[in-house]
Amino acid sequence: MITGIEVPLELATLLCAACIAAGAWAGHIRANRRLDPRLNPLRDLMKAENLAEAVDLAARRNARRAVSHAVLHGRIDQLAAFRSVWNADTNNQVREHVAAVMRAGLRRGDSMALAEGEGFTIIIPGADERSAVHVADRLRRSLANLRLPHLGSDARLTASFGVAADRFGDSDFGLNTRARRALDAALAKGMDHIVPASEIEEVMLLPAPTPSHVASAA
């Protein structure tokens, strides 16, 4: 009996079998749709040839990152003015103290060397230009919080940085030259500036302005 209506046993069995068959057919269709490669946007991702290519690309990127590095050429702005005022011992003490503060803000593996006068050079392995600029900005903020009795209680240290990072085919000499040019551009702006090499190189690569009609007429 189904819903109060008497149905022969054979018909009830047939109806149940039909419902089971319909459910199985619908499930089969859904399973085929899930497995249909045309409906799967990631169907080729796990193919051996594509997976090998992706792994190789990631390995090449990691290898380039491992051998690449950035160079920061910098200068402590105030030390140039006081270099002729302090004696040699005071000058060296101030330089070493400032250098220790900057080294404390570097990562393990980074290296810093003091240059003649008030300059310094920092090598940052595995860094691109953007991350190197962030390092320079962090060092600049650390120096701003440093107070030296030699400069007076209200004096604030500032630093100028030129930043360059590896491009394809850059030699160490070329990288250092680009960083020094960027430092020259930072010093030309005044004190407390950071200039990435790409910034001045983009300006150098801009097309020359077209002459105006007024200038041509004159």
Tab-separated table of C-alpha atoms in Angstrom:
chain	number	residue	atom	x	y	z
A	1	MET	CA	0.000	0.000	0.000
A	2	ILE	CA	1.464	3.406	-1.014
A	3	THR	CA	-0.214	6.560	0.401
A	4	GLY	CA	-3.386	4.667	1.092
A	5	ILE	CA	-3.619	3.268	-2.460
A	6	GLU	CA	-3.318	-0.459	-2.933
A	7	VAL	CA	-0.641	-1.304	-5.484
A	8	PRO	CA	0.288	-4.789	-6.666
A	9	LEU	CA	3.598	-6.041	-5.286
A	10	GLU	CA	5.089	-6.437	-8.763
A	11	LEU	CA	4.280	-2.791	-9.625
A	12	ALA	CA	5.700	-1.528	-6.321
A	13	THR	CA	8.906	-3.463	-6.932
A	14	LEU	CA	9.126	-2.068	-10.448
A	15	LEU	CA	8.641	1.507	-9.181
A	16	CYS	CA	11.342	1.089	-6.533
A	17	ALA	CA	13.763	-0.318	-9.095
A	18	ALA	CA	13.033	2.604	-11.400
A	19	CYS	CA	13.740	5.133	-8.625
A	20	ILE	CA	17.027	3.405	-7.795
A	21	ALA	CA	18.041	3.376	-11.451
A	22	ALA	CA	17.172	7.080	-11.851
A	23	GLY	CA	19.244	7.989	-8.774
A	24	ALA	CA	22.189	5.977	-10.013
A	25	TRP	CA	21.960	7.613	-13.457
A	26	ALA	CA	21.865	11.113	-11.953
A	27	GLY	CA	24.857	10.330	-9.739
A	28	HIS	CA	26.757	8.987	-12.732
A	29	ILE	CA	26.120	12.199	-14.673
A	30	ARG	CA	27.320	14.350	-11.771
A	31	ALA	CA	30.452	12.252	-11.403
A	32	ASN	CA	31.195	12.527	-15.127
A	33	ARG	CA	30.811	16.295	-14.969
A	34	ARG	CA	33.270	16.512	-12.092
A	35	LEU	CA	35.754	14.370	-13.994
A	36	ASP	CA	35.231	15.993	-17.375
A	37	PRO	CA	38.607	17.668	-18.179
A	38	ARG	CA	36.853	20.265	-20.294
A	39	LEU	CA	35.054	21.551	-17.195
A	40	ASN	CA	38.193	21.566	-14.990
A	41	PRO	CA	40.290	24.749	-15.371
A	42	LEU	CA	43.213	23.070	-13.584
A	43	ARG	CA	43.116	19.891	-15.675
A	44	ASP	CA	46.603	20.462	-17.143
A	45	LEU	CA	48.293	21.651	-13.971
A	46	MET	CA	49.374	18.236	-12.751
A	47	LYS	CA	50.560	16.928	-16.101
A	48	ALA	CA	54.159	15.764	-15.867
A	49	GLU	CA	55.483	18.129	-18.501
A	50	ASN	CA	53.731	21.181	-17.009
A	51	LEU	CA	54.675	20.296	-13.452
A	52	ALA	CA	58.314	19.857	-14.445
A	53	GLU	CA	58.300	23.240	-16.173
A	54	ALA	CA	56.837	24.946	-13.083
A	55	VAL	CA	59.425	23.324	-10.797
A	56	ASP	CA	62.235	24.332	-13.151
A	57	LEU	CA	60.994	27.942	-13.273
A	58	ALA	CA	60.827	28.123	-9.471
A	59	ALA	CA	64.357	26.683	-9.213
A	60	ARG	CA	65.712	29.267	-11.663
A	61	ARG	CA	64.058	32.092	-9.724
A	62	ASN	CA	65.485	30.844	-6.440
A	63	ALA	CA	68.927	30.506	-7.991
A	64	ARG	CA	68.824	34.064	-9.314
A	65	ARG	CA	67.646	35.313	-5.921
A	66	ALA	CA	70.451	33.437	-4.186
A	67	VAL	CA	73.218	34.989	-6.311
A	68	SER	CA	71.691	38.462	-6.686
A	69	HIS	CA	72.428	41.261	-4.278
A	70	ALA	CA	71.909	44.944	-3.711
A	71	VAL	CA	74.430	47.645	-2.908
A	72	LEU	CA	73.821	50.691	-0.725
A	73	HIS	CA	76.293	53.531	-0.898
A	74	GLY	CA	75.637	56.081	1.816
A	75	ARG	CA	76.901	59.096	3.662
A	76	ILE	CA	76.155	60.471	7.124
A	77	ASP	CA	75.241	64.043	6.300
A	78	GLN	CA	76.392	65.761	9.519
A	79	LEU	CA	79.807	64.085	9.719
A	80	ALA	CA	81.081	65.940	6.670
A	81	ALA	CA	80.574	69.288	8.401
A	82	PHE	CA	82.283	68.201	11.647
A	83	ARG	CA	85.145	66.228	10.152
A	84	SER	CA	87.459	69.235	10.137
A	85	VAL	CA	86.387	70.288	13.666
A	86	TRP	CA	86.872	67.046	15.588
A	87	ASN	CA	90.246	65.516	16.250
A	88	ALA	CA	91.070	62.131	14.746
A	89	ASP	CA	90.132	60.136	17.874
A	90	THR	CA	86.718	61.799	18.203
A	91	ASN	CA	86.051	61.373	14.515
A	92	ASN	CA	86.844	57.652	14.665
A	93	GLN	CA	84.754	57.136	17.809
A	94	VAL	CA	81.719	58.789	16.245
A	95	ARG	CA	82.132	56.827	12.998
A	96	GLU	CA	82.413	53.511	14.826
A	97	HIS	CA	79.418	54.282	17.050
A	98	VAL	CA	77.254	55.207	14.074
A	99	ALA	CA	78.454	52.128	12.194
A	100	ALA	CA	77.524	49.882	15.140
A	101	VAL	CA	74.003	51.309	15.154
A	102	MET	CA	73.600	50.632	11.447
A	103	ARG	CA	75.055	47.113	11.667
A	104	ALA	CA	72.506	46.321	14.373
A	105	GLY	CA	69.753	47.124	11.862
A	106	LEU	CA	71.052	44.742	9.196
A	107	ARG	CA	70.179	41.107	8.621
A	108	ARG	CA	72.512	38.214	9.252
A	109	GLY	CA	74.574	37.825	6.093
A	110	ASP	CA	74.516	41.513	5.200
A	111	SER	CA	77.871	43.280	5.320
A	112	MET	CA	78.909	46.869	5.900
A	113	ALA	CA	82.212	48.631	5.322
A	114	LEU	CA	83.189	52.168	6.224
A	115	ALA	CA	84.664	54.221	3.437
A	116	GLU	CA	87.029	57.145	3.707
A	117	GLY	CA	85.466	60.169	5.351
A	118	GLU	CA	81.799	59.854	6.237
A	119	GLY	CA	80.808	57.288	3.615
A	120	PHE	CA	79.919	53.612	3.895
A	121	THR	CA	78.907	50.686	1.708
A	122	ILE	CA	76.391	47.967	2.557
A	123	ILE	CA	76.001	44.694	0.629
A	124	ILE	CA	72.625	42.943	0.929
A	125	PRO	CA	72.594	39.430	-0.616
A	126	GLY	CA	69.375	38.174	-2.166
A	127	ALA	CA	67.711	41.601	-2.193
A	128	ASP	CA	66.003	43.435	-5.011
A	129	GLU	CA	65.929	47.212	-5.264
A	130	ARG	CA	62.634	47.642	-3.434
A	131	SER	CA	63.669	45.606	-0.403
A	132	ALA	CA	67.047	47.370	-0.345
A	133	VAL	CA	65.287	50.741	-0.278
A	134	HIS	CA	63.271	49.496	2.715
A	135	VAL	CA	66.531	48.578	4.471
A	136	ALA	CA	67.940	52.059	3.774
A	137	ASP	CA	64.786	53.669	5.130
A	138	ARG	CA	64.946	51.543	8.294
A	139	LEU	CA	68.579	52.562	8.850
A	140	ARG	CA	67.718	56.193	8.279
A	141	ARG	CA	65.024	56.038	10.973
A	142	SER	CA	67.457	54.364	13.394
A	143	LEU	CA	69.982	57.141	12.874
A	144	ALA	CA	67.300	59.783	13.422
A	145	ASN	CA	66.719	58.354	16.922
A	146	LEU	CA	70.419	58.380	17.752
A	147	ARG	CA	71.700	61.228	19.922
A	148	LEU	CA	75.416	62.017	20.052
A	149	PRO	CA	76.823	64.345	22.728
A	150	HIS	CA	79.402	65.543	20.198
A	151	LEU	CA	76.637	67.099	18.097
A	152	GLY	CA	74.574	68.588	20.906
A	153	SER	CA	71.430	67.348	22.590
A	154	ASP	CA	69.046	68.519	19.862
A	155	ALA	CA	71.070	67.469	16.825
A	156	ARG	CA	69.629	64.694	14.684
A	157	LEU	CA	71.661	62.491	12.385
A	158	THR	CA	70.523	62.071	8.808
A	159	ALA	CA	71.888	59.904	6.034
A	160	SER	CA	71.718	59.901	2.256
A	161	PHE	CA	71.609	56.633	0.310
A	162	GLY	CA	72.091	55.499	-3.251
A	163	VAL	CA	70.612	52.046	-3.894
A	164	ALA	CA	71.218	49.652	-6.781
A	165	ALA	CA	70.295	45.999	-7.266
A	166	ASP	CA	71.356	43.360	-9.776
A	167	ARG	CA	69.949	43.480	-13.227
A	168	PHE	CA	70.474	40.728	-15.783
A	169	GLY	CA	74.165	40.712	-16.682
A	170	ASP	CA	75.304	43.339	-14.159
A	171	SER	CA	78.923	43.072	-13.028
A	172	ASP	CA	80.020	44.032	-9.520
A	173	PHE	CA	81.740	47.100	-10.952
A	174	GLY	CA	78.609	48.133	-12.833
A	175	LEU	CA	76.430	47.615	-9.782
A	176	ASN	CA	78.720	49.753	-7.617
A	177	THR	CA	78.829	52.444	-10.276
A	178	ARG	CA	75.041	52.585	-10.438
A	179	ALA	CA	74.793	52.826	-6.632
A	180	ARG	CA	77.359	55.675	-6.545
A	181	ARG	CA	75.476	57.580	-9.222
A	182	ALA	CA	72.299	57.160	-7.205
A	183	LEU	CA	74.099	58.482	-4.113
A	184	ASP	CA	75.274	61.516	-6.087
A	185	ALA	CA	71.658	62.155	-7.060
A	186	ALA	CA	70.565	61.818	-3.413
A	187	LEU	CA	73.232	64.294	-2.269
A	188	ALA	CA	72.181	66.711	-4.997
A	189	LYS	CA	68.701	66.781	-3.446
A	190	GLY	CA	70.103	67.802	-0.080
A	191	MET	CA	70.268	65.877	3.172
A	192	ASP	CA	68.263	62.807	4.188
A	193	HIS	CA	67.326	61.362	0.800
A	194	ILE	CA	67.220	57.838	-0.626
A	195	VAL	CA	67.500	57.480	-4.401
A	196	PRO	CA	67.192	54.100	-6.164
A	197	ALA	CA	69.267	53.706	-9.302
A	198	SER	CA	66.213	52.857	-11.400
A	199	GLU	CA	64.749	56.283	-10.631
A	200	ILE	CA	67.550	58.207	-12.329
A	201	GLU	CA	67.977	55.595	-15.049
A	202	GLU	CA	64.336	55.915	-16.059
A	203	VAL	CA	64.835	59.679	-16.427
A	204	MET	CA	67.940	59.125	-18.552
A	205	LEU	CA	66.010	56.797	-20.860
A	206	LEU	CA	63.167	59.258	-21.465
A	207	PRO	CA	63.014	60.580	-25.042
A	208	ALA	CA	64.295	64.092	-25.627
A	209	PRO	CA	61.542	66.722	-25.653
A	210	THR	CA	60.467	67.910	-29.064
A	211	PRO	CA	61.404	71.518	-29.811
A	212	SER	CA	58.543	73.961	-29.546
A	213	HIS	CA	57.295	75.977	-32.485
A	214	VAL	CA	58.224	79.190	-30.683
A	215	ALA	CA	61.834	78.113	-30.366
A	216	SER	CA	61.898	77.015	-34.014
A	217	ALA	CA	60.508	80.352	-35.163
A	218	ALA	CA	63.093	82.263	-33.153
